[in-house]
Amino acid sequence: MSFAARMRQFTSDFAERFKALWQKRWFKLVAIIIGAMLFAWFLLWLLVIRNLPSAEALVDYQPELPTMVRGYDGEITQSYARERRVQLQYIDYPDKLIEAYLSAEDKTFFDHGGLDYPGLAGAVFDYVTKIGSGQRARGGSTITQQVAKNLLIGDEYSIDRKLKEALLAYRIEDALTKEQILELYLNEIFLGRSAYGVQAAARAYFDKDVGDLELHEMAYLAILPKGPSNYRPENNEARAIERRNWALGEMTDNGFISAAQRDAARGQPLGTVRSKSDGFTRVGGYFIEEVRRQLIEKYGEDSEDSEHGIYSGGLWVRTSLRPDIQVETTKALRDGLRRYARGKGWSGPINTIEIDEQWASRLRSTFIGLDYSNWRVAVVVSKEGRTATIGFTNGETGTLPSYAASLRGKKGTAFNMMKPGDIIAVAPDGNNWTLRNIPEISGGMVAQNPYNGRIYAMQGGFDSRISSFNRATQAERQPGSTIKPFVYATALDQGMTPATKLVDDTFCVYQSATLGRKCFRNFGNARGAGSQTLRWGLEQSRNLMTVRAANDAGMENVVKTIARMDIGEYEPYLAFALGAGDTTVMKMTNAYSMLVNHGRELKPSVIDYVQDRNGKVIFRTDSRDCAGCNMPKYDGKPMPRLNPVGKQLMNPMTAYQVVHMLEGVVLRGTAQNLRDLDRPMFGKTGTSSGPTNVWFVGGTPDVVAGVYMGYDQPRNMGSYAQGGSLAAPIFKQFARAAFKDMQITPFRAPRGIRMVRIDRKTGRRVYGAWPGDDPKAAVIWEAFKPETEPRRTIRKEEIEQTAKKKAAPKAQRRVERQQQSDSDFLQDQGGIY
């Protein structure tokens, strides 16, 4: 018989037997049951199983972790996070803490395979009895099921989710050990106060690490997974204590603690703190925000953007922030702004909100804050008679009497001007509060290392929580006379020397047939001083000598120098030689740092390097290789040296000559008020046309800082406003504190520079006399490039004779008039176009 015939015979016999069996009742019943089971399994697979996530993914699961920011010394200064979480290993959790969670959540955890069947049956019964009531049934979930819910499927209230949770629990138990499951649970569970994980909760509720918790504190944390809001200490302290004591009883019943330990713990108060600390001191709001901006640009915000998203990637960021210098930078700028604003009246409310029953949450949602002295942000809730009721972000209220808000404003006193909804700054005054004024004027300040470009400190306004606009990096302002060193650098590159003499007298240029003839002048119509050295012109900030130097060197060359130093891109008009172009205080500070760095390129940096959550360095600002730096044993050869970074943007000798001339600005020029700091310093004041901005940029061989002050919408600051009188004192306050413990070192000259004795007035070479300690001595050391030293000489006797002539009262008055100090700012003459 052929194969086909045999198959037909088999099929026929099977059909006959099936028909015979189908006639029997028991067979039909069995077939229907099996079919129903297969169909149910198919539906379960179709609706639930086929879309289940893989439990194996938890083996390599990476929780969302905050990015931690450290200063130059490795100390944490800030964190970026949407979920506060600290990832610990299983062994890091105390045994009693684990036992507290097992007693409160899943006492058979180490015995079941993912499901607690008695608990599950109770949950099903509870669900059935509550159908239609609108109430939510109790969960009945094991710790394994909660891990499945929290990490894989979400918290949707449905039978479908519970089925997925149960099936995943089995898979998780197969993929992970019990210890791994507990580690995930303790790191991920939400426990209120924005805390995810037990370590974050220990900080949030008790300001402790898990290893420092006491038994009653562990028991309290163990009751929170069921519903943190149910046991908030602020609202439900009695309920929280009752539930905590229940958890302690469960620990006793499970044999984890003795009855004596239970009773002692029950006798303790709840002991939670009202406000949590992050365990670190926050400084440098504008600096930290600049770090955040750069990290977002590089890695994105969340895991959807990249695995290193700053709110989830668990990055460790080492920055160049020096908290000590940042504190002094912040204080100096704030004090300078307040000095200027003193006596100018109330600048008005910080902001306004709607006043209703939710005013406290509305105030919190503005994220406006202050970290200045004992000042606090408040909102005017109501005004009645001569008293205003003010409220704070925590919901508390206080009283502001009219006499404590008597600052004058544009329309009367501040008290009369303020209205409900105004957000203001206040400080405590006995049982009441007194109004404080946020200066309307603002500014920016930067402190930088001049050899590697690392930013030590950055302040972009009065407080970053009042205004996020960073005036250190974003505010484009006219730098005034702080641009002049780069004009003189160009002149030195074009063959002039610090002893070259230019005429300080009226300088006129024919602009065009339309614009006609343009004449420049010194500040205050100061008379020209005749022929003077380049050094004197820079020290005294003479506008006429500056434009003459720019014209002789070629304005095209001047703007090329300014562009190379990354200050700005300007047209070759003489007005830009006096600071008419816009730039930022960050760029100006960096340009001055490059002068100290002998003209070598620097890129300002706030981030040193970035590590991922596992410690691997994924970004480094200084990417140079150091061959031999990590050798296990010194081989006796010369120590390894790193190659210099950056291109040579300026002749190093030119850069040093400019720095040496700028030291004279501090010794006897427009920044003489810094001289008593008694250390080698250089710098330049600046005042822009108007005046609308005042500047100072300068520093030591180790730290260069720049500061400007002005209104956000530029307007006249008053005829008395000058860089030397407003900006330089800010720098001086900063320097006095920041440089206090720094070693005193001189500026380092590059190879090839020749130091020659010259007569400061004439620029002629001197023999027979030596420079003294008097900053205004006739003989000084001057820096020259090879073969550019003065050929003409002057003898000691001639210097003494000149000094005697100057001693005459009438002559002395004439010299003083001729050498009247320039205020550094460009007169508003329309420029040359």
mmCIF file of C-alpha atoms in Angstrom, residues 654-777:
data_model
loop_
_atom_site.group_PDB
_atom_site.id
_atom_site.type_symbol
_atom_site.label_atom_id
_atom_site.label_comp_id
_atom_site.label_asym_id
_atom_site.label_seq_id
_atom_site.Cartn_x
_atom_site.Cartn_y
_atom_site.Cartn_z
ATOM 1 C CA THR A 654 54.330 92.615 23.357
ATOM 2 C CA ALA A 655 51.925 91.016 25.833
ATOM 3 C CA TYR A 656 54.411 91.424 28.673
ATOM 4 C CA GLN A 657 55.148 95.032 27.735
ATOM 5 C CA VAL A 658 51.418 95.818 27.986
ATOM 6 C CA VAL A 659 51.162 94.068 31.364
ATOM 7 C CA HIS A 660 54.206 95.987 32.603
ATOM 8 C CA MET A 661 52.646 99.262 31.466
ATOM 9 C CA LEU A 662 49.352 98.309 33.148
ATOM 10 C CA GLU A 663 51.210 97.816 36.415
ATOM 11 C CA GLY A 664 51.825 101.544 36.173
ATOM 12 C CA VAL A 665 48.059 102.160 36.025
ATOM 13 C CA VAL A 666 47.865 100.738 39.557
ATOM 14 C CA LEU A 667 51.044 102.443 40.798
ATOM 15 C CA ARG A 668 50.365 105.976 39.551
ATOM 16 C CA GLY A 669 47.491 105.979 37.080
ATOM 17 C CA THR A 670 43.705 105.783 37.143
ATOM 18 C CA ALA A 671 43.647 102.803 39.536
ATOM 19 C CA GLN A 672 45.966 104.147 42.250
ATOM 20 C CA ASN A 673 43.404 103.274 44.924
ATOM 21 C CA LEU A 674 44.516 99.633 44.505
ATOM 22 C CA ARG A 675 48.147 100.375 45.278
ATOM 23 C CA ASP A 676 47.826 99.717 49.006
ATOM 24 C CA LEU A 677 47.049 96.054 48.311
ATOM 25 C CA ASP A 678 50.847 95.897 48.266
ATOM 26 C CA ARG A 679 51.469 93.208 45.674
ATOM 27 C CA PRO A 680 52.327 93.143 41.950
ATOM 28 C CA MET A 681 49.099 94.003 40.149
ATOM 29 C CA PHE A 682 48.011 95.273 36.772
ATOM 30 C CA GLY A 683 44.702 96.575 35.528
ATOM 31 C CA LYS A 684 42.694 99.174 33.680
ATOM 32 C CA THR A 685 39.620 101.193 34.513
ATOM 33 C CA GLY A 686 36.961 101.984 31.944
ATOM 34 C CA THR A 687 33.852 104.138 31.604
ATOM 35 C CA SER A 688 31.638 103.977 28.564
ATOM 36 C CA SER A 689 29.956 106.896 26.888
ATOM 37 C CA GLY A 690 27.142 108.435 28.882
ATOM 38 C CA PRO A 691 28.408 107.186 31.275
ATOM 39 C CA THR A 692 26.304 104.016 31.048
ATOM 40 C CA ASN A 693 28.800 101.396 32.273
ATOM 41 C CA VAL A 694 31.857 101.434 34.525
ATOM 42 C CA TRP A 695 34.592 98.789 34.359
ATOM 43 C CA PHE A 696 37.738 97.453 35.904
ATOM 44 C CA VAL A 697 39.779 94.497 34.615
ATOM 45 C CA GLY A 698 43.062 93.373 36.104
ATOM 46 C CA GLY A 699 44.676 91.250 38.768
ATOM 47 C CA THR A 700 47.827 89.423 39.766
ATOM 48 C CA PRO A 701 50.002 86.787 38.065
ATOM 49 C CA ASP A 702 47.710 84.158 39.605
ATOM 50 C CA VAL A 703 44.171 85.549 39.291
ATOM 51 C CA VAL A 704 42.672 87.986 36.794
ATOM 52 C CA ALA A 705 39.229 89.447 37.443
ATOM 53 C CA GLY A 706 36.897 91.748 35.571
ATOM 54 C CA VAL A 707 33.848 93.652 36.744
ATOM 55 C CA TYR A 708 31.347 95.997 35.137
ATOM 56 C CA MET A 709 28.337 97.804 36.560
ATOM 57 C CA GLY A 710 25.408 99.305 34.689
ATOM 58 C CA TYR A 711 21.651 99.173 34.143
ATOM 59 C CA ASP A 712 20.148 96.302 32.157
ATOM 60 C CA GLN A 713 18.527 98.893 29.930
ATOM 61 C CA PRO A 714 21.574 101.168 29.598
ATOM 62 C CA ARG A 715 21.035 104.718 30.826
ATOM 63 C CA ASN A 716 23.096 107.502 32.321
ATOM 64 C CA MET A 717 24.603 106.552 35.676
ATOM 65 C CA GLY A 718 25.423 110.152 36.607
ATOM 66 C CA SER A 719 28.318 112.402 35.667
ATOM 67 C CA TYR A 720 30.324 111.289 38.715
ATOM 68 C CA ALA A 721 30.282 107.608 37.644
ATOM 69 C CA GLN A 722 33.740 106.419 36.631
ATOM 70 C CA GLY A 723 35.526 103.080 36.533
ATOM 71 C CA GLY A 724 38.085 104.260 39.059
ATOM 72 C CA SER A 725 35.478 105.380 41.610
ATOM 73 C CA LEU A 726 32.848 102.625 41.262
ATOM 74 C CA ALA A 727 34.249 99.484 39.583
ATOM 75 C CA ALA A 728 37.795 99.560 40.991
ATOM 76 C CA PRO A 729 36.538 99.598 44.625
ATOM 77 C CA ILE A 730 34.494 96.460 43.888
ATOM 78 C CA PHE A 731 37.637 94.771 42.627
ATOM 79 C CA LYS A 732 39.598 96.063 45.618
ATOM 80 C CA GLN A 733 37.130 94.596 48.109
ATOM 81 C CA PHE A 734 37.289 91.287 46.247
ATOM 82 C CA ALA A 735 41.090 91.305 46.002
ATOM 83 C CA ARG A 736 41.678 92.208 49.633
ATOM 84 C CA ALA A 737 39.841 89.064 50.758
ATOM 85 C CA ALA A 738 40.535 86.676 47.871
ATOM 86 C CA PHE A 739 44.279 87.377 47.614
ATOM 87 C CA LYS A 740 44.907 87.532 51.360
ATOM 88 C CA ASP A 741 46.590 84.127 51.658
ATOM 89 C CA MET A 742 48.030 83.964 48.130
ATOM 90 C CA GLN A 743 51.765 84.033 47.642
ATOM 91 C CA ILE A 744 53.136 87.346 46.376
ATOM 92 C CA THR A 745 54.772 86.720 42.991
ATOM 93 C CA PRO A 746 55.913 89.084 40.220
ATOM 94 C CA PHE A 747 54.733 88.941 36.630
ATOM 95 C CA ARG A 748 56.999 86.651 34.636
ATOM 96 C CA ALA A 749 58.784 88.132 31.616
ATOM 97 C CA PRO A 750 59.176 86.015 28.464
ATOM 98 C CA ARG A 751 62.550 85.166 26.965
ATOM 99 C CA GLY A 752 64.136 88.080 25.085
ATOM 100 C CA ILE A 753 62.694 90.963 27.076
ATOM 101 C CA ARG A 754 65.280 93.572 28.081
ATOM 102 C CA MET A 755 64.661 95.568 31.261
ATOM 103 C CA VAL A 756 66.201 99.045 30.905
ATOM 104 C CA ARG A 757 66.337 102.024 33.272
ATOM 105 C CA ILE A 758 64.607 105.043 31.781
ATOM 106 C CA ASP A 759 63.422 108.449 32.841
ATOM 107 C CA ARG A 760 59.665 108.033 33.250
ATOM 108 C CA LYS A 761 58.905 111.536 31.957
ATOM 109 C CA THR A 762 61.130 111.721 28.881
ATOM 110 C CA GLY A 763 61.508 108.036 28.044
ATOM 111 C CA ARG A 764 65.278 108.492 27.730
ATOM 112 C CA ARG A 765 67.730 105.885 28.955
ATOM 113 C CA VAL A 766 69.292 106.552 32.363
ATOM 114 C CA TYR A 767 72.813 105.938 33.618
ATOM 115 C CA GLY A 768 73.991 106.619 37.147
ATOM 116 C CA ALA A 769 70.560 106.355 38.823
ATOM 117 C CA TRP A 770 68.388 103.422 39.921
ATOM 118 C CA PRO A 771 64.649 102.931 40.365
ATOM 119 C CA GLY A 772 63.467 103.374 43.961
ATOM 120 C CA ASP A 773 60.468 102.212 45.979
ATOM 121 C CA ASP A 774 58.506 105.385 45.301
ATOM 122 C CA PRO A 775 55.930 104.508 42.617
ATOM 123 C CA LYS A 776 56.243 108.037 41.246
ATOM 124 C CA ALA A 777 60.041 108.005 41.121
#
